[in-house]
Amino acid sequence: MPHARIPSGEIAKRGQLLYEQRIRSAVETNHQGEFLVLDVETGEYEIDASELAAWQRAKEKAQEGAFYFLRIGFPAAYWL
């Protein structure tokens, strides 16, 4: 679902930048393969083996958040 204030492309751009600059080094060693849901407006994130569980916790913090999803240590969250 599109975000009301931020285009999807901008969410992805911000999310990847925040992850690379501030989060990656802190999470990759201990959370390889888990899902990270990042609010690109606040920089807050949730990690869980379940994408849905991480998203639900992130949504509790920021109902209208602009969320970026990724799988830690992988180039994509899912393979087609």
PDB file of N, CA, C and O in Angstrom:
ATOM      1  N   MET A   1       0.847  -1.174   0.000  1.00  0.00           N
ATOM      2  CA  MET A   1       0.000   0.000   0.000  1.00  0.00           C
ATOM      3  C   MET A   1       0.898   1.244   0.000  1.00  0.00           C
ATOM      4  O   MET A   1       1.833   1.339   0.769  1.00  0.00           O
ATOM      5  N   PRO A   2       0.619   2.224  -0.859  1.00  0.00           N
ATOM      6  CA  PRO A   2       1.411   3.445  -0.918  1.00  0.00           C
ATOM      7  C   PRO A   2       1.286   4.259   0.374  1.00  0.00           C
ATOM      8  O   PRO A   2       0.274   4.203   1.061  1.00  0.00           O
ATOM      9  N   HIS A   3       2.320   4.993   0.658  1.00  0.00           N
ATOM     10  CA  HIS A   3       2.324   5.865   1.825  1.00  0.00           C
ATOM     11  C   HIS A   3       1.723   7.211   1.421  1.00  0.00           C
ATOM     12  O   HIS A   3       1.889   7.669   0.299  1.00  0.00           O
ATOM     13  N   ALA A   4       1.033   7.869   2.345  1.00  0.00           N
ATOM     14  CA  ALA A   4       0.328   9.119   2.048  1.00  0.00           C
ATOM     15  C   ALA A   4       1.279  10.290   1.759  1.00  0.00           C
ATOM     16  O   ALA A   4       0.962  11.153   0.954  1.00  0.00           O
ATOM     17  N   ARG A   5       2.436  10.326   2.414  1.00  0.00           N
ATOM     18  CA  ARG A   5       3.321  11.484   2.273  1.00  0.00           C
ATOM     19  C   ARG A   5       4.585  11.230   1.469  1.00  0.00           C
ATOM     20  O   ARG A   5       5.172  12.173   0.948  1.00  0.00           O
ATOM     21  N   ILE A   6       5.029   9.987   1.406  1.00  0.00           N
ATOM     22  CA  ILE A   6       6.321   9.694   0.786  1.00  0.00           C
ATOM     23  C   ILE A   6       6.144   8.649  -0.318  1.00  0.00           C
ATOM     24  O   ILE A   6       5.614   7.565  -0.058  1.00  0.00           O
ATOM     25  N   PRO A   7       6.624   8.923  -1.522  1.00  0.00           N
ATOM     26  CA  PRO A   7       6.529   7.940  -2.610  1.00  0.00           C
ATOM     27  C   PRO A   7       7.348   6.681  -2.287  1.00  0.00           C
ATOM     28  O   PRO A   7       8.369   6.746  -1.590  1.00  0.00           O
ATOM     29  N   SER A   8       6.921   5.553  -2.808  1.00  0.00           N
ATOM     30  CA  SER A   8       7.577   4.275  -2.538  1.00  0.00           C
ATOM     31  C   SER A   8       9.069   4.289  -2.871  1.00  0.00           C
ATOM     32  O   SER A   8       9.885   3.758  -2.126  1.00  0.00           O
ATOM     33  N   GLY A   9       9.418   4.898  -3.984  1.00  0.00           N
ATOM     34  CA  GLY A   9      10.828   4.978  -4.379  1.00  0.00           C
ATOM     35  C   GLY A   9      11.668   5.744  -3.374  1.00  0.00           C
ATOM     36  O   GLY A   9      12.818   5.387  -3.101  1.00  0.00           O
ATOM     37  N   GLU A  10      11.097   6.772  -2.804  1.00  0.00           N
ATOM     38  CA  GLU A  10      11.798   7.573  -1.802  1.00  0.00           C
ATOM     39  C   GLU A  10      11.941   6.795  -0.498  1.00  0.00           C
ATOM     40  O   GLU A  10      12.972   6.889   0.181  1.00  0.00           O
ATOM     41  N   ILE A  11      10.939   6.020  -0.133  1.00  0.00           N
ATOM     42  CA  ILE A  11      11.033   5.178   1.072  1.00  0.00           C
ATOM     43  C   ILE A  11      12.185   4.189   0.905  1.00  0.00           C
ATOM     44  O   ILE A  11      13.002   4.019   1.819  1.00  0.00           O
ATOM     45  N   ALA A  12      12.264   3.549  -0.240  1.00  0.00           N
ATOM     46  CA  ALA A  12      13.333   2.577  -0.491  1.00  0.00           C
ATOM     47  C   ALA A  12      14.708   3.244  -0.446  1.00  0.00           C
ATOM     48  O   ALA A  12      15.647   2.709   0.156  1.00  0.00           O
ATOM     49  N   LYS A  13      14.814   4.404  -1.048  1.00  0.00           N
ATOM     50  CA  LYS A  13      16.083   5.140  -1.069  1.00  0.00           C
ATOM     51  C   LYS A  13      16.516   5.524   0.352  1.00  0.00           C
ATOM     52  O   LYS A  13      17.650   5.284   0.757  1.00  0.00           O
ATOM     53  N   ARG A  14      15.610   6.104   1.110  1.00  0.00           N
ATOM     54  CA  ARG A  14      15.910   6.498   2.493  1.00  0.00           C
ATOM     55  C   ARG A  14      16.215   5.296   3.359  1.00  0.00           C
ATOM     56  O   ARG A  14      17.129   5.318   4.186  1.00  0.00           O
ATOM     57  N   GLY A  15      15.406   4.236   3.196  1.00  0.00           N
ATOM     58  CA  GLY A  15      15.594   3.036   3.999  1.00  0.00           C
ATOM     59  C   GLY A  15      16.955   2.407   3.795  1.00  0.00           C
ATOM     60  O   GLY A  15      17.644   2.052   4.757  1.00  0.00           O
ATOM     61  N   GLN A  16      17.365   2.270   2.547  1.00  0.00           N
ATOM     62  CA  GLN A  16      18.666   1.667   2.254  1.00  0.00           C
ATOM     63  C   GLN A  16      19.801   2.530   2.793  1.00  0.00           C
ATOM     64  O   GLN A  16      20.761   2.022   3.370  1.00  0.00           O
ATOM     65  N   LEU A  17      19.681   3.833   2.649  1.00  0.00           N
ATOM     66  CA  LEU A  17      20.707   4.746   3.149  1.00  0.00           C
ATOM     67  C   LEU A  17      20.819   4.673   4.675  1.00  0.00           C
ATOM     68  O   LEU A  17      21.922   4.553   5.220  1.00  0.00           O
ATOM     69  N   LEU A  18      19.685   4.727   5.368  1.00  0.00           N
ATOM     70  CA  LEU A  18      19.700   4.621   6.833  1.00  0.00           C
ATOM     71  C   LEU A  18      20.288   3.289   7.281  1.00  0.00           C
ATOM     72  O   LEU A  18      21.082   3.238   8.223  1.00  0.00           O
ATOM     73  N   TYR A  19      19.898   2.228   6.619  1.00  0.00           N
ATOM     74  CA  TYR A  19      20.403   0.914   6.978  1.00  0.00           C
ATOM     75  C   TYR A  19      21.920   0.856   6.828  1.00  0.00           C
ATOM     76  O   TYR A  19      22.623   0.417   7.739  1.00  0.00           O
ATOM     77  N   GLU A  20      22.417   1.289   5.694  1.00  0.00           N
ATOM     78  CA  GLU A  20      23.863   1.232   5.432  1.00  0.00           C
ATOM     79  C   GLU A  20      24.655   2.133   6.386  1.00  0.00           C
ATOM     80  O   GLU A  20      25.707   1.739   6.882  1.00  0.00           O
ATOM     81  N   GLN A  21      24.159   3.329   6.651  1.00  0.00           N
ATOM     82  CA  GLN A  21      24.906   4.298   7.454  1.00  0.00           C
ATOM     83  C   GLN A  21      24.803   4.077   8.958  1.00  0.00           C
ATOM     84  O   GLN A  21      25.760   4.340   9.679  1.00  0.00           O
ATOM     85  N   ARG A  22      23.657   3.623   9.456  1.00  0.00           N
ATOM     86  CA  ARG A  22      23.434   3.613  10.902  1.00  0.00           C
ATOM     87  C   ARG A  22      23.135   2.257  11.538  1.00  0.00           C
ATOM     88  O   ARG A  22      23.293   2.107  12.740  1.00  0.00           O
ATOM     89  N   ILE A  23      22.656   1.300  10.748  1.00  0.00           N
ATOM     90  CA  ILE A  23      22.111   0.094  11.367  1.00  0.00           C
ATOM     91  C   ILE A  23      22.896  -1.174  11.038  1.00  0.00           C
ATOM     92  O   ILE A  23      23.098  -2.020  11.912  1.00  0.00           O
ATOM     93  N   ARG A  24      23.328  -1.304   9.815  1.00  0.00           N
ATOM     94  CA  ARG A  24      23.927  -2.550   9.324  1.00  0.00           C
ATOM     95  C   ARG A  24      24.988  -3.128  10.256  1.00  0.00           C
ATOM     96  O   ARG A  24      24.932  -4.303  10.631  1.00  0.00           O
ATOM     97  N   SER A  25      25.958  -2.332  10.635  1.00  0.00           N
ATOM     98  CA  SER A  25      27.064  -2.849  11.449  1.00  0.00           C
ATOM     99  C   SER A  25      26.602  -3.333  12.819  1.00  0.00           C
ATOM    100  O   SER A  25      27.235  -4.204  13.421  1.00  0.00           O
ATOM    101  N   ALA A  26      25.495  -2.815  13.302  1.00  0.00           N
ATOM    102  CA  ALA A  26      24.989  -3.203  14.617  1.00  0.00           C
ATOM    103  C   ALA A  26      24.147  -4.479  14.584  1.00  0.00           C
ATOM    104  O   ALA A  26      23.979  -5.120  15.620  1.00  0.00           O
ATOM    105  N   VAL A  27      23.630  -4.861  13.415  1.00  0.00           N
ATOM    106  CA  VAL A  27      22.677  -5.977  13.380  1.00  0.00           C
ATOM    107  C   VAL A  27      23.114  -7.196  12.568  1.00  0.00           C
ATOM    108  O   VAL A  27      22.627  -8.298  12.824  1.00  0.00           O
ATOM    109  N   GLU A  28      24.005  -7.037  11.606  1.00  0.00           N
ATOM    110  CA  GLU A  28      24.288  -8.145  10.695  1.00  0.00           C
ATOM    111  C   GLU A  28      24.888  -9.372  11.362  1.00  0.00           C
ATOM    112  O   GLU A  28      24.557 -10.488  10.998  1.00  0.00           O
ATOM    113  N   THR A  29      25.719  -9.215  12.338  1.00  0.00           N
ATOM    114  CA  THR A  29      26.363 -10.366  12.967  1.00  0.00           C
ATOM    115  C   THR A  29      25.378 -11.250  13.719  1.00  0.00           C
ATOM    116  O   THR A  29      25.403 -12.470  13.587  1.00  0.00           O
ATOM    117  N   ASN A  30      24.489 -10.653  14.480  1.00  0.00           N
ATOM    118  CA  ASN A  30      23.600 -11.430  15.346  1.00  0.00           C
ATOM    119  C   ASN A  30      22.202 -11.685  14.789  1.00  0.00           C
ATOM    120  O   ASN A  30      21.428 -12.413  15.414  1.00  0.00           O
ATOM    121  N   HIS A  31      21.869 -11.083  13.652  1.00  0.00           N
ATOM    122  CA  HIS A  31      20.494 -11.206  13.145  1.00  0.00           C
ATOM    123  C   HIS A  31      20.434 -11.634  11.671  1.00  0.00           C
ATOM    124  O   HIS A  31      19.446 -11.358  10.992  1.00  0.00           O
ATOM    125  N   GLN A  32      21.468 -12.314  11.216  1.00  0.00           N
ATOM    126  CA  GLN A  32      21.536 -12.764   9.824  1.00  0.00           C
ATOM    127  C   GLN A  32      20.277 -13.539   9.442  1.00  0.00           C
ATOM    128  O   GLN A  32      19.862 -14.462  10.145  1.00  0.00           O
ATOM    129  N   GLY A  33      19.629 -13.139   8.354  1.00  0.00           N
ATOM    130  CA  GLY A  33      18.448 -13.832   7.848  1.00  0.00           C
ATOM    131  C   GLY A  33      17.132 -13.381   8.448  1.00  0.00           C
ATOM    132  O   GLY A  33      16.072 -13.773   7.978  1.00  0.00           O
ATOM    133  N   GLU A  34      17.170 -12.558   9.486  1.00  0.00           N
ATOM    134  CA  GLU A  34      15.936 -12.059  10.089  1.00  0.00           C
ATOM    135  C   GLU A  34      15.434 -10.835   9.320  1.00  0.00           C
ATOM    136  O   GLU A  34      16.166 -10.223   8.546  1.00  0.00           O
ATOM    137  N   PHE A  35      14.194 -10.478   9.561  1.00  0.00           N
ATOM    138  CA  PHE A  35      13.586  -9.329   8.898  1.00  0.00           C
ATOM    139  C   PHE A  35      13.738  -8.079   9.747  1.00  0.00           C
ATOM    140  O   PHE A  35      13.612  -8.123  10.971  1.00  0.00           O
ATOM    141  N   LEU A  36      13.999  -6.976   9.080  1.00  0.00           N
ATOM    142  CA  LEU A  36      14.091  -5.670   9.726  1.00  0.00           C
ATOM    143  C   LEU A  36      13.043  -4.771   9.089  1.00  0.00           C
ATOM    144  O   LEU A  36      12.942  -4.708   7.863  1.00  0.00           O
ATOM    145  N   VAL A  37      12.262  -4.113   9.919  1.00  0.00           N
ATOM    146  CA  VAL A  37      11.267  -3.151   9.447  1.00  0.00           C
ATOM    147  C   VAL A  37      11.678  -1.802  10.016  1.00  0.00           C
ATOM    148  O   VAL A  37      11.740  -1.620  11.225  1.00  0.00           O
ATOM    149  N   LEU A  38      11.987  -0.871   9.133  1.00  0.00           N
ATOM    150  CA  LEU A  38      12.550   0.427   9.486  1.00  0.00           C
ATOM    151  C   LEU A  38      11.588   1.547   9.134  1.00  0.00           C
ATOM    152  O   LEU A  38      11.111   1.629   8.003  1.00  0.00           O
ATOM    153  N   ASP A  39      11.309   2.402  10.090  1.00  0.00           N
ATOM    154  CA  ASP A  39      10.517   3.610   9.828  1.00  0.00           C
ATOM    155  C   ASP A  39      11.489   4.662   9.328  1.00  0.00           C
ATOM    156  O   ASP A  39      12.341   5.142  10.081  1.00  0.00           O
ATOM    157  N   VAL A  40      11.403   5.025   8.061  1.00  0.00           N
ATOM    158  CA  VAL A  40      12.381   5.939   7.467  1.00  0.00           C
ATOM    159  C   VAL A  40      12.222   7.378   7.955  1.00  0.00           C
ATOM    160  O   VAL A  40      13.100   8.200   7.740  1.00  0.00           O
ATOM    161  N   GLU A  41      11.130   7.684   8.617  1.00  0.00           N
ATOM    162  CA  GLU A  41      10.939   9.032   9.157  1.00  0.00           C
ATOM    163  C   GLU A  41      11.579   9.188  10.528  1.00  0.00           C
ATOM    164  O   GLU A  41      12.089  10.251  10.860  1.00  0.00           O
ATOM    165  N   THR A  42      11.567   8.138  11.336  1.00  0.00           N
ATOM    166  CA  THR A  42      12.100   8.230  12.700  1.00  0.00           C
ATOM    167  C   THR A  42      13.429   7.516  12.871  1.00  0.00           C
ATOM    168  O   THR A  42      14.158   7.796  13.818  1.00  0.00           O
ATOM    169  N   GLY A  43      13.738   6.568  12.000  1.00  0.00           N
ATOM    170  CA  GLY A  43      14.954   5.770  12.138  1.00  0.00           C
ATOM    171  C   GLY A  43      14.788   4.591  13.088  1.00  0.00           C
ATOM    172  O   GLY A  43      15.698   3.791  13.251  1.00  0.00           O
ATOM    173  N   GLU A  44      13.618   4.455  13.708  1.00  0.00           N
ATOM    174  CA  GLU A  44      13.367   3.321  14.603  1.00  0.00           C
ATOM    175  C   GLU A  44      13.098   2.074  13.775  1.00  0.00           C
ATOM    176  O   GLU A  44      12.546   2.147  12.681  1.00  0.00           O
ATOM    177  N   TYR A  45      13.489   0.920  14.337  1.00  0.00           N
ATOM    178  CA  TYR A  45      13.290  -0.323  13.608  1.00  0.00           C
ATOM    179  C   TYR A  45      12.986  -1.464  14.563  1.00  0.00           C
ATOM    180  O   TYR A  45      13.233  -1.384  15.766  1.00  0.00           O
ATOM    181  N   GLU A  46      12.454  -2.526  13.975  1.00  0.00           N
ATOM    182  CA  GLU A  46      12.148  -3.766  14.684  1.00  0.00           C
ATOM    183  C   GLU A  46      12.752  -4.919  13.895  1.00  0.00           C
ATOM    184  O   GLU A  46      12.786  -4.886  12.663  1.00  0.00           O
ATOM    185  N   ILE A  47      13.214  -5.940  14.609  1.00  0.00           N
ATOM    186  CA  ILE A  47      13.808  -7.125  13.997  1.00  0.00           C
ATOM    187  C   ILE A  47      13.094  -8.350  14.541  1.00  0.00           C
ATOM    188  O   ILE A  47      12.834  -8.444  15.738  1.00  0.00           O
ATOM    189  N   ASP A  48      12.831  -9.301  13.631  1.00  0.00           N
ATOM    190  CA  ASP A  48      12.209 -10.552  14.058  1.00  0.00           C
ATOM    191  C   ASP A  48      12.410 -11.589  12.956  1.00  0.00           C
ATOM    192  O   ASP A  48      12.599 -11.228  11.794  1.00  0.00           O
ATOM    193  N   ALA A  49      12.337 -12.864  13.328  1.00  0.00           N
ATOM    194  CA  ALA A  49      12.377 -13.937  12.332  1.00  0.00           C
ATOM    195  C   ALA A  49      11.120 -13.896  11.464  1.00  0.00           C
ATOM    196  O   ALA A  49      11.124 -14.362  10.328  1.00  0.00           O
ATOM    197  N   SER A  50      10.054 -13.322  12.008  1.00  0.00           N
ATOM    198  CA  SER A  50       8.793 -13.172  11.285  1.00  0.00           C
ATOM    199  C   SER A  50       8.643 -11.724  10.813  1.00  0.00           C
ATOM    200  O   SER A  50       8.640 -10.796  11.619  1.00  0.00           O
ATOM    201  N   GLU A  51       8.504 -11.557   9.506  1.00  0.00           N
ATOM    202  CA  GLU A  51       8.296 -10.215   8.945  1.00  0.00           C
ATOM    203  C   GLU A  51       7.037  -9.575   9.533  1.00  0.00           C
ATOM    204  O   GLU A  51       7.029  -8.391   9.870  1.00  0.00           O
ATOM    205  N   LEU A  52       5.996 -10.363   9.684  1.00  0.00           N
ATOM    206  CA  LEU A  52       4.734  -9.851  10.207  1.00  0.00           C
ATOM    207  C   LEU A  52       4.882  -9.373  11.652  1.00  0.00           C
ATOM    208  O   LEU A  52       4.392  -8.299  12.010  1.00  0.00           O
ATOM    209  N   ALA A  53       5.570 -10.134  12.479  1.00  0.00           N
ATOM    210  CA  ALA A  53       5.764  -9.739  13.881  1.00  0.00           C
ATOM    211  C   ALA A  53       6.564  -8.437  13.975  1.00  0.00           C
ATOM    212  O   ALA A  53       6.224  -7.547  14.764  1.00  0.00           O
ATOM    213  N   ALA A  54       7.618  -8.316  13.175  1.00  0.00           N
ATOM    214  CA  ALA A  54       8.423  -7.090  13.176  1.00  0.00           C
ATOM    215  C   ALA A  54       7.577  -5.901  12.725  1.00  0.00           C
ATOM    216  O   ALA A  54       7.633  -4.819  13.317  1.00  0.00           O
ATOM    217  N   TRP A  55       6.777  -6.107  11.671  1.00  0.00           N
ATOM    218  CA  TRP A  55       5.933  -5.023  11.163  1.00  0.00           C
ATOM    219  C   TRP A  55       4.879  -4.603  12.189  1.00  0.00           C
ATOM    220  O   TRP A  55       4.618  -3.423  12.378  1.00  0.00           O
ATOM    221  N   GLN A  56       4.277  -5.579  12.857  1.00  0.00           N
ATOM    222  CA  GLN A  56       3.247  -5.251  13.856  1.00  0.00           C
ATOM    223  C   GLN A  56       3.829  -4.410  14.993  1.00  0.00           C
ATOM    224  O   GLN A  56       3.197  -3.450  15.440  1.00  0.00           O
ATOM    225  N   ARG A  57       5.022  -4.760  15.463  1.00  0.00           N
ATOM    226  CA  ARG A  57       5.643  -3.967  16.532  1.00  0.00           C
ATOM    227  C   ARG A  57       6.000  -2.573  16.041  1.00  0.00           C
ATOM    228  O   ARG A  57       5.827  -1.584  16.753  1.00  0.00           O
ATOM    229  N   ALA A  58       6.511  -2.474  14.814  1.00  0.00           N
ATOM    230  CA  ALA A  58       6.847  -1.157  14.253  1.00  0.00           C
ATOM    231  C   ALA A  58       5.584  -0.309  14.104  1.00  0.00           C
ATOM    232  O   ALA A  58       5.589   0.890  14.406  1.00  0.00           O
ATOM    233  N   LYS A  59       4.506  -0.929  13.661  1.00  0.00           N
ATOM    234  CA  LYS A  59       3.231  -0.236  13.464  1.00  0.00           C
ATOM    235  C   LYS A  59       2.652   0.255  14.797  1.00  0.00           C
ATOM    236  O   LYS A  59       2.023   1.305  14.848  1.00  0.00           O
ATOM    237  N   GLU A  60       2.882  -0.490  15.881  1.00  0.00           N
ATOM    238  CA  GLU A  60       2.426  -0.047  17.207  1.00  0.00           C
ATOM    239  C   GLU A  60       3.125   1.252  17.624  1.00  0.00           C
ATOM    240  O   GLU A  60       2.524   2.101  18.267  1.00  0.00           O
ATOM    241  N   LYS A  61       4.383   1.391  17.240  1.00  0.00           N
ATOM    242  CA  LYS A  61       5.156   2.591  17.577  1.00  0.00           C
ATOM    243  C   LYS A  61       4.741   3.793  16.729  1.00  0.00           C
ATOM    244  O   LYS A  61       4.727   4.914  17.218  1.00  0.00           O
ATOM    245  N   ALA A  62       4.475   3.544  15.459  1.00  0.00           N
ATOM    246  CA  ALA A  62       4.177   4.643  14.526  1.00  0.00           C
ATOM    247  C   ALA A  62       3.101   4.189  13.554  1.00  0.00           C
ATOM    248  O   ALA A  62       3.410   3.621  12.505  1.00  0.00           O
ATOM    249  N   GLN A  63       1.867   4.431  13.890  1.00  0.00           N
ATOM    250  CA  GLN A  63       0.730   3.988  13.088  1.00  0.00           C
ATOM    251  C   GLN A  63       0.826   4.434  11.630  1.00  0.00           C
ATOM    252  O   GLN A  63       0.481   3.693  10.724  1.00  0.00           O
ATOM    253  N   GLU A  64       1.297   5.637  11.411  1.00  0.00           N
ATOM    254  CA  GLU A  64       1.380   6.191  10.054  1.00  0.00           C
ATOM    255  C   GLU A  64       2.808   6.191   9.517  1.00  0.00           C
ATOM    256  O   GLU A  64       3.155   6.982   8.652  1.00  0.00           O
ATOM    257  N   GLY A  65       3.651   5.308  10.034  1.00  0.00           N
ATOM    258  CA  GLY A  65       5.055   5.271   9.628  1.00  0.00           C
ATOM    259  C   GLY A  65       5.245   4.924   8.159  1.00  0.00           C
ATOM    260  O   GLY A  65       4.397   4.309   7.524  1.00  0.00           O
ATOM    261  N   ALA A  66       6.388   5.338   7.645  1.00  0.00           N
ATOM    262  CA  ALA A  66       6.807   4.999   6.283  1.00  0.00           C
ATOM    263  C   ALA A  66       7.826   3.878   6.426  1.00  0.00           C
ATOM    264  O   ALA A  66       8.986   4.124   6.748  1.00  0.00           O
ATOM    265  N   PHE A  67       7.409   2.636   6.214  1.00  0.00           N
ATOM    266  CA  PHE A  67       8.218   1.478   6.550  1.00  0.00           C
ATOM    267  C   PHE A  67       8.971   0.898   5.358  1.00  0.00           C
ATOM    268  O   PHE A  67       8.425   0.732   4.272  1.00  0.00           O
ATOM    269  N   TYR A  68      10.228   0.579   5.636  1.00  0.00           N
ATOM    270  CA  TYR A  68      11.119  -0.083   4.685  1.00  0.00           C
ATOM    271  C   TYR A  68      11.421  -1.466   5.251  1.00  0.00           C
ATOM    272  O   TYR A  68      11.810  -1.595   6.406  1.00  0.00           O
ATOM    273  N   PHE A  69      11.220  -2.504   4.449  1.00  0.00           N
ATOM    274  CA  PHE A  69      11.426  -3.888   4.870  1.00  0.00           C
ATOM    275  C   PHE A  69      12.678  -4.442   4.203  1.00  0.00           C
ATOM    276  O   PHE A  69      12.905  -4.199   3.015  1.00  0.00           O
ATOM    277  N   LEU A  70      13.462  -5.207   4.970  1.00  0.00           N
ATOM    278  CA  LEU A  70      14.587  -5.908   4.369  1.00  0.00           C
ATOM    279  C   LEU A  70      14.901  -7.155   5.162  1.00  0.00           C
ATOM    280  O   LEU A  70      14.474  -7.300   6.313  1.00  0.00           O
ATOM    281  N   ARG A  71      15.626  -8.057   4.538  1.00  0.00           N
ATOM    282  CA  ARG A  71      16.091  -9.268   5.216  1.00  0.00           C
ATOM    283  C   ARG A  71      17.579  -9.095   5.436  1.00  0.00           C
ATOM    284  O   ARG A  71      18.350  -8.908   4.490  1.00  0.00           O
ATOM    285  N   ILE A  72      17.982  -9.122   6.671  1.00  0.00           N
ATOM    286  CA  ILE A  72      19.356  -8.812   7.046  1.00  0.00           C
ATOM    287  C   ILE A  72      20.334  -9.808   6.429  1.00  0.00           C
ATOM    288  O   ILE A  72      20.181 -11.017   6.576  1.00  0.00           O
ATOM    289  N   GLY A  73      21.329  -9.252   5.714  1.00  0.00           N
ATOM    290  CA  GLY A  73      22.367 -10.061   5.090  1.00  0.00           C
ATOM    291  C   GLY A  73      22.014 -10.622   3.732  1.00  0.00           C
ATOM    292  O   GLY A  73      22.779 -11.370   3.145  1.00  0.00           O
ATOM    293  N   PHE A  74      20.854 -10.248   3.184  1.00  0.00           N
ATOM    294  CA  PHE A  74      20.419 -10.734   1.886  1.00  0.00           C
ATOM    295  C   PHE A  74      20.135  -9.556   0.957  1.00  0.00           C
ATOM    296  O   PHE A  74      19.714  -8.505   1.413  1.00  0.00           O
ATOM    297  N   PRO A  75      20.325  -9.744  -0.351  1.00  0.00           N
ATOM    298  CA  PRO A  75      20.056  -8.648  -1.289  1.00  0.00           C
ATOM    299  C   PRO A  75      18.564  -8.367  -1.471  1.00  0.00           C
ATOM    300  O   PRO A  75      18.183  -7.296  -1.918  1.00  0.00           O
ATOM    301  N   ALA A  76      17.710  -9.320  -1.100  1.00  0.00           N
ATOM    302  CA  ALA A  76      16.258  -9.148  -1.212  1.00  0.00           C
ATOM    303  C   ALA A  76      15.578  -9.893  -0.075  1.00  0.00           C
ATOM    304  O   ALA A  76      16.112 -10.865   0.456  1.00  0.00           O
ATOM    305  N   ALA A  77      14.389  -9.439   0.296  1.00  0.00           N
ATOM    306  CA  ALA A  77      13.659 -10.092   1.379  1.00  0.00           C
ATOM    307  C   ALA A  77      13.143 -11.466   0.941  1.00  0.00           C
ATOM    308  O   ALA A  77      13.110 -12.397   1.730  1.00  0.00           O
ATOM    309  N   TYR A  78      12.772 -11.589  -0.334  1.00  0.00           N
ATOM    310  CA  TYR A  78      12.223 -12.841  -0.857  1.00  0.00           C
ATOM    311  C   TYR A  78      12.813 -13.141  -2.217  1.00  0.00           C
ATOM    312  O   TYR A  78      13.184 -12.249  -2.956  1.00  0.00           O
ATOM    313  N   TRP A  79      12.863 -14.425  -2.552  1.00  0.00           N
ATOM    314  CA  TRP A  79      13.306 -14.882  -3.864  1.00  0.00           C
ATOM    315  C   TRP A  79      12.085 -15.288  -4.669  1.00  0.00           C
ATOM    316  O   TRP A  79      11.185 -15.924  -4.147  1.00  0.00           O
ATOM    317  N   LEU A  80      12.055 -14.926  -5.922  1.00  0.00           N
ATOM    318  CA  LEU A  80      10.956 -15.323  -6.799  1.00  0.00           C
ATOM    319  C   LEU A  80      11.352 -16.518  -7.643  1.00  0.00           C
ATOM    320  O   LEU A  80      12.416 -16.726  -7.999  1.00  0.00           O
TER     321      LEU A  80
END
